[in-house]
Amino acid sequence: MAKPKSRNRPLFMMVAGLILAFTAADVLWLNILSQPPKVDDTGNLTTRGRKELVLDRVWGILLLTGGIGLMFGAFAIKPSPYAGVTSRGLLLRVGKPGEDQVLVPWEHIEDLSAADVEDELGLSPTLVVEVSEKGDIPAVPWRSQWHTPKRLLVDATGWDVDPSAIATAAIPHLEAARIEAAEIPHWSEGILDGGGNPGGAPSGPDENDVDV
């Protein structure tokens, strides 16, 4: 399976969330790093102090909300693979973010390879998928593009597995699918009569026929 390289993203999100939550607590209550609202000699808030108190509460609530959101997000995030090889076909995450992976059956794949494709940012590692049928692959795939009506270029930037490894792992499955397709019997061309014989030839008894 090719997964995102950024496996430490949940950790970074958790640390950032804790920093925001601590900053919010300091602004709202602790005043260790932040300055408290201005007060007069009697300890009452000045006019400026009241304005500062309102601003502190607004910023504190925003920071606390963001911090809690990041911490919950760190627990909820589950990096899903961008591509994977299974016995049934090739899994690709080419739908919109949040959508399930698309399964491309092996019998629908004519060729699978890796290449470096030039784009506006330079050369990008790419998984090249040649298909006979598009199936469930979107017309406008995410992080991918249709180079031709049957050639899909999947951007592999950021994968923890080289796209060539995906292509290599798929070889046995592609060969098995081709062998299976070649073994499927095909009727010869011709008109079938009511008995299923090509050319309309009469169907007579065969010495190997067994009456039941």
mmCIF file of C-alpha atoms in Angstrom:
data_model
loop_
_atom_site.group_PDB
_atom_site.id
_atom_site.type_symbol
_atom_site.label_atom_id
_atom_site.label_comp_id
_atom_site.label_asym_id
_atom_site.label_seq_id
_atom_site.Cartn_x
_atom_site.Cartn_y
_atom_site.Cartn_z
ATOM 1 C CA MET A 1 0.000 0.000 0.000
ATOM 2 C CA ALA A 2 1.201 3.497 -0.823
ATOM 3 C CA LYS A 3 0.414 5.817 2.063
ATOM 4 C CA PRO A 4 1.173 9.486 2.700
ATOM 5 C CA LYS A 5 4.667 10.147 4.018
ATOM 6 C CA SER A 6 3.385 12.570 6.638
ATOM 7 C CA ARG A 7 2.685 9.947 9.314
ATOM 8 C CA ASN A 8 3.698 12.453 12.001
ATOM 9 C CA ARG A 9 0.906 14.832 11.039
ATOM 10 C CA PRO A 10 -1.345 13.752 13.960
ATOM 11 C CA LEU A 11 1.545 14.403 16.371
ATOM 12 C CA PHE A 12 2.132 17.862 14.916
ATOM 13 C CA MET A 13 -1.581 18.598 15.157
ATOM 14 C CA MET A 14 -1.655 17.497 18.795
ATOM 15 C CA VAL A 15 1.338 19.683 19.716
ATOM 16 C CA ALA A 16 -0.129 22.678 17.893
ATOM 17 C CA GLY A 17 -3.470 22.105 19.623
ATOM 18 C CA LEU A 18 -1.839 22.008 23.050
ATOM 19 C CA ILE A 19 0.062 25.226 22.336
ATOM 20 C CA LEU A 20 -3.117 26.996 21.251
ATOM 21 C CA ALA A 21 -5.030 25.693 24.279
ATOM 22 C CA PHE A 22 -2.290 26.862 26.681
ATOM 23 C CA THR A 23 -2.166 30.269 24.984
ATOM 24 C CA ALA A 24 -5.944 30.552 25.340
ATOM 25 C CA ALA A 25 -5.771 29.650 29.039
ATOM 26 C CA ASP A 26 -3.043 32.247 29.568
ATOM 27 C CA VAL A 27 -5.037 34.975 27.826
ATOM 28 C CA LEU A 28 -8.279 34.135 29.638
ATOM 29 C CA TRP A 29 -7.123 33.260 33.141
ATOM 30 C CA LEU A 30 -3.415 32.755 33.868
ATOM 31 C CA ASN A 31 -1.801 35.910 32.476
ATOM 32 C CA ILE A 32 1.657 34.364 32.755
ATOM 33 C CA LEU A 33 2.863 35.487 29.338
ATOM 34 C CA SER A 34 0.093 37.907 28.446
ATOM 35 C CA GLN A 35 -0.629 41.233 30.117
ATOM 36 C CA PRO A 36 -3.826 41.470 32.195
ATOM 37 C CA PRO A 37 -6.351 44.244 31.442
ATOM 38 C CA LYS A 38 -5.483 47.687 32.806
ATOM 39 C CA VAL A 39 -6.809 48.565 36.271
ATOM 40 C CA ASP A 40 -6.715 51.771 38.306
ATOM 41 C CA ASP A 41 -5.241 52.294 41.758
ATOM 42 C CA THR A 42 -8.356 50.853 43.393
ATOM 43 C CA GLY A 43 -8.166 47.634 41.346
ATOM 44 C CA ASN A 44 -11.104 48.435 39.088
ATOM 45 C CA LEU A 45 -10.904 48.082 35.325
ATOM 46 C CA THR A 46 -10.237 51.259 33.434
ATOM 47 C CA THR A 47 -12.050 52.120 30.220
ATOM 48 C CA ARG A 48 -9.101 50.770 28.289
ATOM 49 C CA GLY A 49 -9.011 47.729 30.560
ATOM 50 C CA ARG A 50 -12.635 46.869 29.737
ATOM 51 C CA LYS A 51 -11.854 46.957 26.021
ATOM 52 C CA GLU A 52 -8.788 44.791 26.587
ATOM 53 C CA LEU A 53 -10.875 42.317 28.599
ATOM 54 C CA VAL A 54 -13.384 41.974 25.760
ATOM 55 C CA LEU A 55 -10.603 41.449 23.211
ATOM 56 C CA ASP A 56 -8.862 38.935 25.476
ATOM 57 C CA ARG A 57 -12.063 36.913 25.802
ATOM 58 C CA VAL A 58 -12.654 36.927 22.056
ATOM 59 C CA TRP A 59 -9.085 35.849 21.283
ATOM 60 C CA GLY A 60 -9.066 33.337 24.119
ATOM 61 C CA ILE A 61 -12.244 31.641 22.911
ATOM 62 C CA LEU A 62 -10.961 31.523 19.326
ATOM 63 C CA LEU A 63 -7.612 30.065 20.396
ATOM 64 C CA LEU A 64 -9.251 27.535 22.701
ATOM 65 C CA THR A 65 -11.668 26.425 19.983
ATOM 66 C CA GLY A 66 -8.831 26.020 17.483
ATOM 67 C CA GLY A 67 -6.687 24.109 19.973
ATOM 68 C CA ILE A 68 -9.453 21.694 20.913
ATOM 69 C CA GLY A 69 -10.299 21.205 17.237
ATOM 70 C CA LEU A 70 -6.713 20.320 16.378
ATOM 71 C CA MET A 71 -6.441 17.878 19.268
ATOM 72 C CA PHE A 72 -9.663 16.098 18.298
ATOM 73 C CA GLY A 73 -8.517 16.077 14.670
ATOM 74 C CA ALA A 74 -5.231 14.451 15.678
ATOM 75 C CA PHE A 75 -7.144 11.527 17.199
ATOM 76 C CA ALA A 76 -9.600 11.264 14.322
ATOM 77 C CA ILE A 77 -7.181 11.435 11.403
ATOM 78 C CA LYS A 78 -6.408 8.091 9.766
ATOM 79 C CA PRO A 79 -4.135 8.312 6.732
ATOM 80 C CA SER A 80 -5.678 6.145 4.039
ATOM 81 C CA PRO A 81 -3.521 4.668 1.273
ATOM 82 C CA TYR A 82 -3.345 6.467 -2.059
ATOM 83 C CA ALA A 83 -2.888 3.177 -3.929
ATOM 84 C CA GLY A 84 -2.854 -0.510 -3.167
ATOM 85 C CA VAL A 85 -2.664 -3.919 -4.818
ATOM 86 C CA THR A 86 -5.315 -6.491 -3.924
ATOM 87 C CA SER A 87 -6.356 -9.825 -5.391
ATOM 88 C CA ARG A 88 -9.437 -8.200 -6.936
ATOM 89 C CA GLY A 89 -7.788 -5.177 -8.497
ATOM 90 C CA LEU A 90 -5.915 -1.918 -8.056
ATOM 91 C CA LEU A 91 -7.124 0.437 -5.335
ATOM 92 C CA LEU A 92 -6.783 4.139 -6.123
ATOM 93 C CA ARG A 93 -7.761 7.169 -4.093
ATOM 94 C CA VAL A 94 -8.795 9.353 -7.008
ATOM 95 C CA GLY A 95 -12.153 10.556 -5.708
ATOM 96 C CA LYS A 96 -12.750 13.691 -3.697
ATOM 97 C CA PRO A 97 -11.187 13.859 -0.203
ATOM 98 C CA GLY A 98 -13.222 11.718 2.162
ATOM 99 C CA GLU A 99 -14.551 9.396 -0.538
ATOM 100 C CA ASP A 100 -13.738 5.686 -0.610
ATOM 101 C CA GLN A 101 -10.998 4.311 -2.806
ATOM 102 C CA VAL A 102 -11.899 3.209 -6.314
ATOM 103 C CA LEU A 103 -11.321 -0.443 -7.200
ATOM 104 C CA VAL A 104 -10.100 -0.977 -10.765
ATOM 105 C CA PRO A 105 -10.452 -4.708 -11.606
ATOM 106 C CA TRP A 106 -7.375 -6.342 -13.082
ATOM 107 C CA GLU A 107 -9.302 -7.349 -16.181
ATOM 108 C CA HIS A 108 -9.907 -3.633 -16.882
ATOM 109 C CA ILE A 109 -6.192 -2.756 -16.698
ATOM 110 C CA GLU A 110 -4.190 -3.152 -19.902
ATOM 111 C CA ASP A 111 -0.885 -1.880 -18.525
ATOM 112 C CA LEU A 112 0.562 -0.438 -15.327
ATOM 113 C CA SER A 113 3.875 1.391 -15.108
ATOM 114 C CA ALA A 114 5.768 4.181 -13.356
ATOM 115 C CA ALA A 115 7.178 7.332 -14.918
ATOM 116 C CA ASP A 116 8.432 10.812 -14.106
ATOM 117 C CA VAL A 117 5.970 13.272 -15.611
ATOM 118 C CA GLU A 118 6.866 16.935 -16.046
ATOM 119 C CA ASP A 119 4.446 19.511 -14.686
ATOM 120 C CA GLU A 120 4.610 23.146 -13.577
ATOM 121 C CA LEU A 121 6.640 22.124 -10.496
ATOM 122 C CA GLY A 122 9.124 19.946 -12.383
ATOM 123 C CA LEU A 123 9.273 16.160 -12.618
ATOM 124 C CA SER A 124 6.748 14.285 -10.491
ATOM 125 C CA PRO A 125 6.713 10.520 -9.804
ATOM 126 C CA THR A 126 3.620 9.128 -11.467
ATOM 127 C CA LEU A 127 1.719 5.854 -11.644
ATOM 128 C CA VAL A 128 0.529 5.330 -15.229
ATOM 129 C CA VAL A 129 -2.625 3.228 -15.527
ATOM 130 C CA GLU A 130 -3.837 2.079 -18.957
ATOM 131 C CA VAL A 131 -7.449 0.907 -18.751
ATOM 132 C CA SER A 132 -9.833 -0.755 -21.161
ATOM 133 C CA GLU A 133 -12.823 0.465 -19.136
ATOM 134 C CA LYS A 134 -12.971 3.503 -16.860
ATOM 135 C CA GLY A 135 -15.443 1.875 -14.484
ATOM 136 C CA ASP A 136 -15.791 3.920 -11.290
ATOM 137 C CA ILE A 137 -12.832 6.214 -11.988
ATOM 138 C CA PRO A 138 -14.142 9.807 -11.972
ATOM 139 C CA ALA A 139 -14.079 11.892 -15.131
ATOM 140 C CA VAL A 140 -12.151 14.506 -13.145
ATOM 141 C CA PRO A 141 -10.026 12.426 -10.747
ATOM 142 C CA TRP A 142 -8.414 13.904 -7.639
ATOM 143 C CA ARG A 143 -4.614 14.311 -7.760
ATOM 144 C CA SER A 144 -4.727 12.597 -11.150
ATOM 145 C CA GLN A 145 -5.518 13.403 -14.746
ATOM 146 C CA TRP A 146 -6.632 11.657 -17.891
ATOM 147 C CA HIS A 147 -3.728 12.000 -20.344
ATOM 148 C CA THR A 148 -5.757 10.163 -22.979
ATOM 149 C CA PRO A 149 -9.279 8.690 -22.779
ATOM 150 C CA LYS A 150 -7.754 5.446 -21.475
ATOM 151 C CA ARG A 151 -4.510 6.555 -19.825
ATOM 152 C CA LEU A 152 -4.700 7.797 -16.237
ATOM 153 C CA LEU A 153 -1.751 9.610 -14.661
ATOM 154 C CA VAL A 154 -1.817 9.315 -10.862
ATOM 155 C CA ASP A 155 0.441 11.785 -9.041
ATOM 156 C CA ALA A 156 2.622 9.790 -6.619
ATOM 157 C CA THR A 157 4.267 12.798 -4.955
ATOM 158 C CA GLY A 158 4.375 12.233 -1.204
ATOM 159 C CA TRP A 159 3.858 8.459 -1.313
ATOM 160 C CA ASP A 160 5.950 6.335 1.037
ATOM 161 C CA VAL A 161 6.253 3.719 -1.733
ATOM 162 C CA ASP A 162 7.727 4.287 -5.174
ATOM 163 C CA PRO A 163 5.061 3.872 -7.893
ATOM 164 C CA SER A 164 7.342 1.360 -9.625
ATOM 165 C CA ALA A 165 6.901 -0.916 -6.589
ATOM 166 C CA ILE A 166 3.132 -0.767 -7.070
ATOM 167 C CA ALA A 167 3.535 -1.608 -10.761
ATOM 168 C CA THR A 168 5.862 -4.519 -9.949
ATOM 169 C CA ALA A 169 3.532 -5.925 -7.297
ATOM 170 C CA ALA A 170 0.685 -5.841 -9.810
ATOM 171 C CA ILE A 171 2.466 -7.948 -12.461
ATOM 172 C CA PRO A 172 1.333 -11.406 -11.172
ATOM 173 C CA HIS A 173 -2.271 -10.222 -10.895
ATOM 174 C CA LEU A 174 -2.250 -8.713 -14.396
ATOM 175 C CA GLU A 175 -0.765 -11.897 -15.870
ATOM 176 C CA ALA A 176 -3.333 -14.052 -14.074
ATOM 177 C CA ALA A 177 -6.156 -11.859 -15.374
ATOM 178 C CA ARG A 178 -4.850 -12.134 -18.947
ATOM 179 C CA ILE A 179 -4.511 -15.915 -18.695
ATOM 180 C CA GLU A 180 -8.030 -16.186 -17.315
ATOM 181 C CA ALA A 181 -9.373 -13.985 -20.110
ATOM 182 C CA ALA A 182 -7.594 -16.110 -22.739
ATOM 183 C CA GLU A 183 -9.098 -19.312 -21.328
ATOM 184 C CA ILE A 184 -12.681 -18.060 -21.624
ATOM 185 C CA PRO A 185 -14.233 -19.876 -24.633
ATOM 186 C CA HIS A 186 -15.649 -17.693 -27.409
ATOM 187 C CA TRP A 187 -18.342 -18.717 -29.906
ATOM 188 C CA SER A 188 -17.202 -18.689 -33.508
ATOM 189 C CA GLU A 189 -18.897 -16.189 -35.773
ATOM 190 C CA GLY A 190 -22.077 -17.364 -37.401
ATOM 191 C CA ILE A 191 -25.818 -17.522 -37.026
ATOM 192 C CA LEU A 192 -26.996 -19.697 -34.179
ATOM 193 C CA ASP A 193 -30.020 -21.853 -34.785
ATOM 194 C CA GLY A 194 -32.487 -22.744 -32.099
ATOM 195 C CA GLY A 195 -30.246 -25.542 -30.899
ATOM 196 C CA GLY A 196 -27.205 -23.340 -30.458
ATOM 197 C CA ASN A 197 -25.285 -24.550 -33.542
ATOM 198 C CA PRO A 198 -23.491 -21.980 -35.687
ATOM 199 C CA GLY A 199 -24.516 -21.645 -39.309
ATOM 200 C CA GLY A 200 -27.958 -23.126 -38.773
ATOM 201 C CA ALA A 201 -26.750 -26.703 -39.318
ATOM 202 C CA PRO A 202 -29.238 -29.277 -38.047
ATOM 203 C CA SER A 203 -28.425 -30.778 -34.722
ATOM 204 C CA GLY A 204 -28.414 -34.527 -34.825
ATOM 205 C CA PRO A 205 -27.822 -37.136 -32.147
ATOM 206 C CA ASP A 206 -24.258 -37.657 -31.014
ATOM 207 C CA GLU A 207 -22.861 -40.999 -29.973
ATOM 208 C CA ASN A 208 -21.733 -39.399 -26.727
ATOM 209 C CA ASP A 209 -25.184 -38.012 -25.948
ATOM 210 C CA VAL A 210 -26.809 -39.568 -22.938
ATOM 211 C CA ASP A 211 -30.570 -39.597 -22.571
ATOM 212 C CA VAL A 212 -31.814 -39.012 -19.074
#
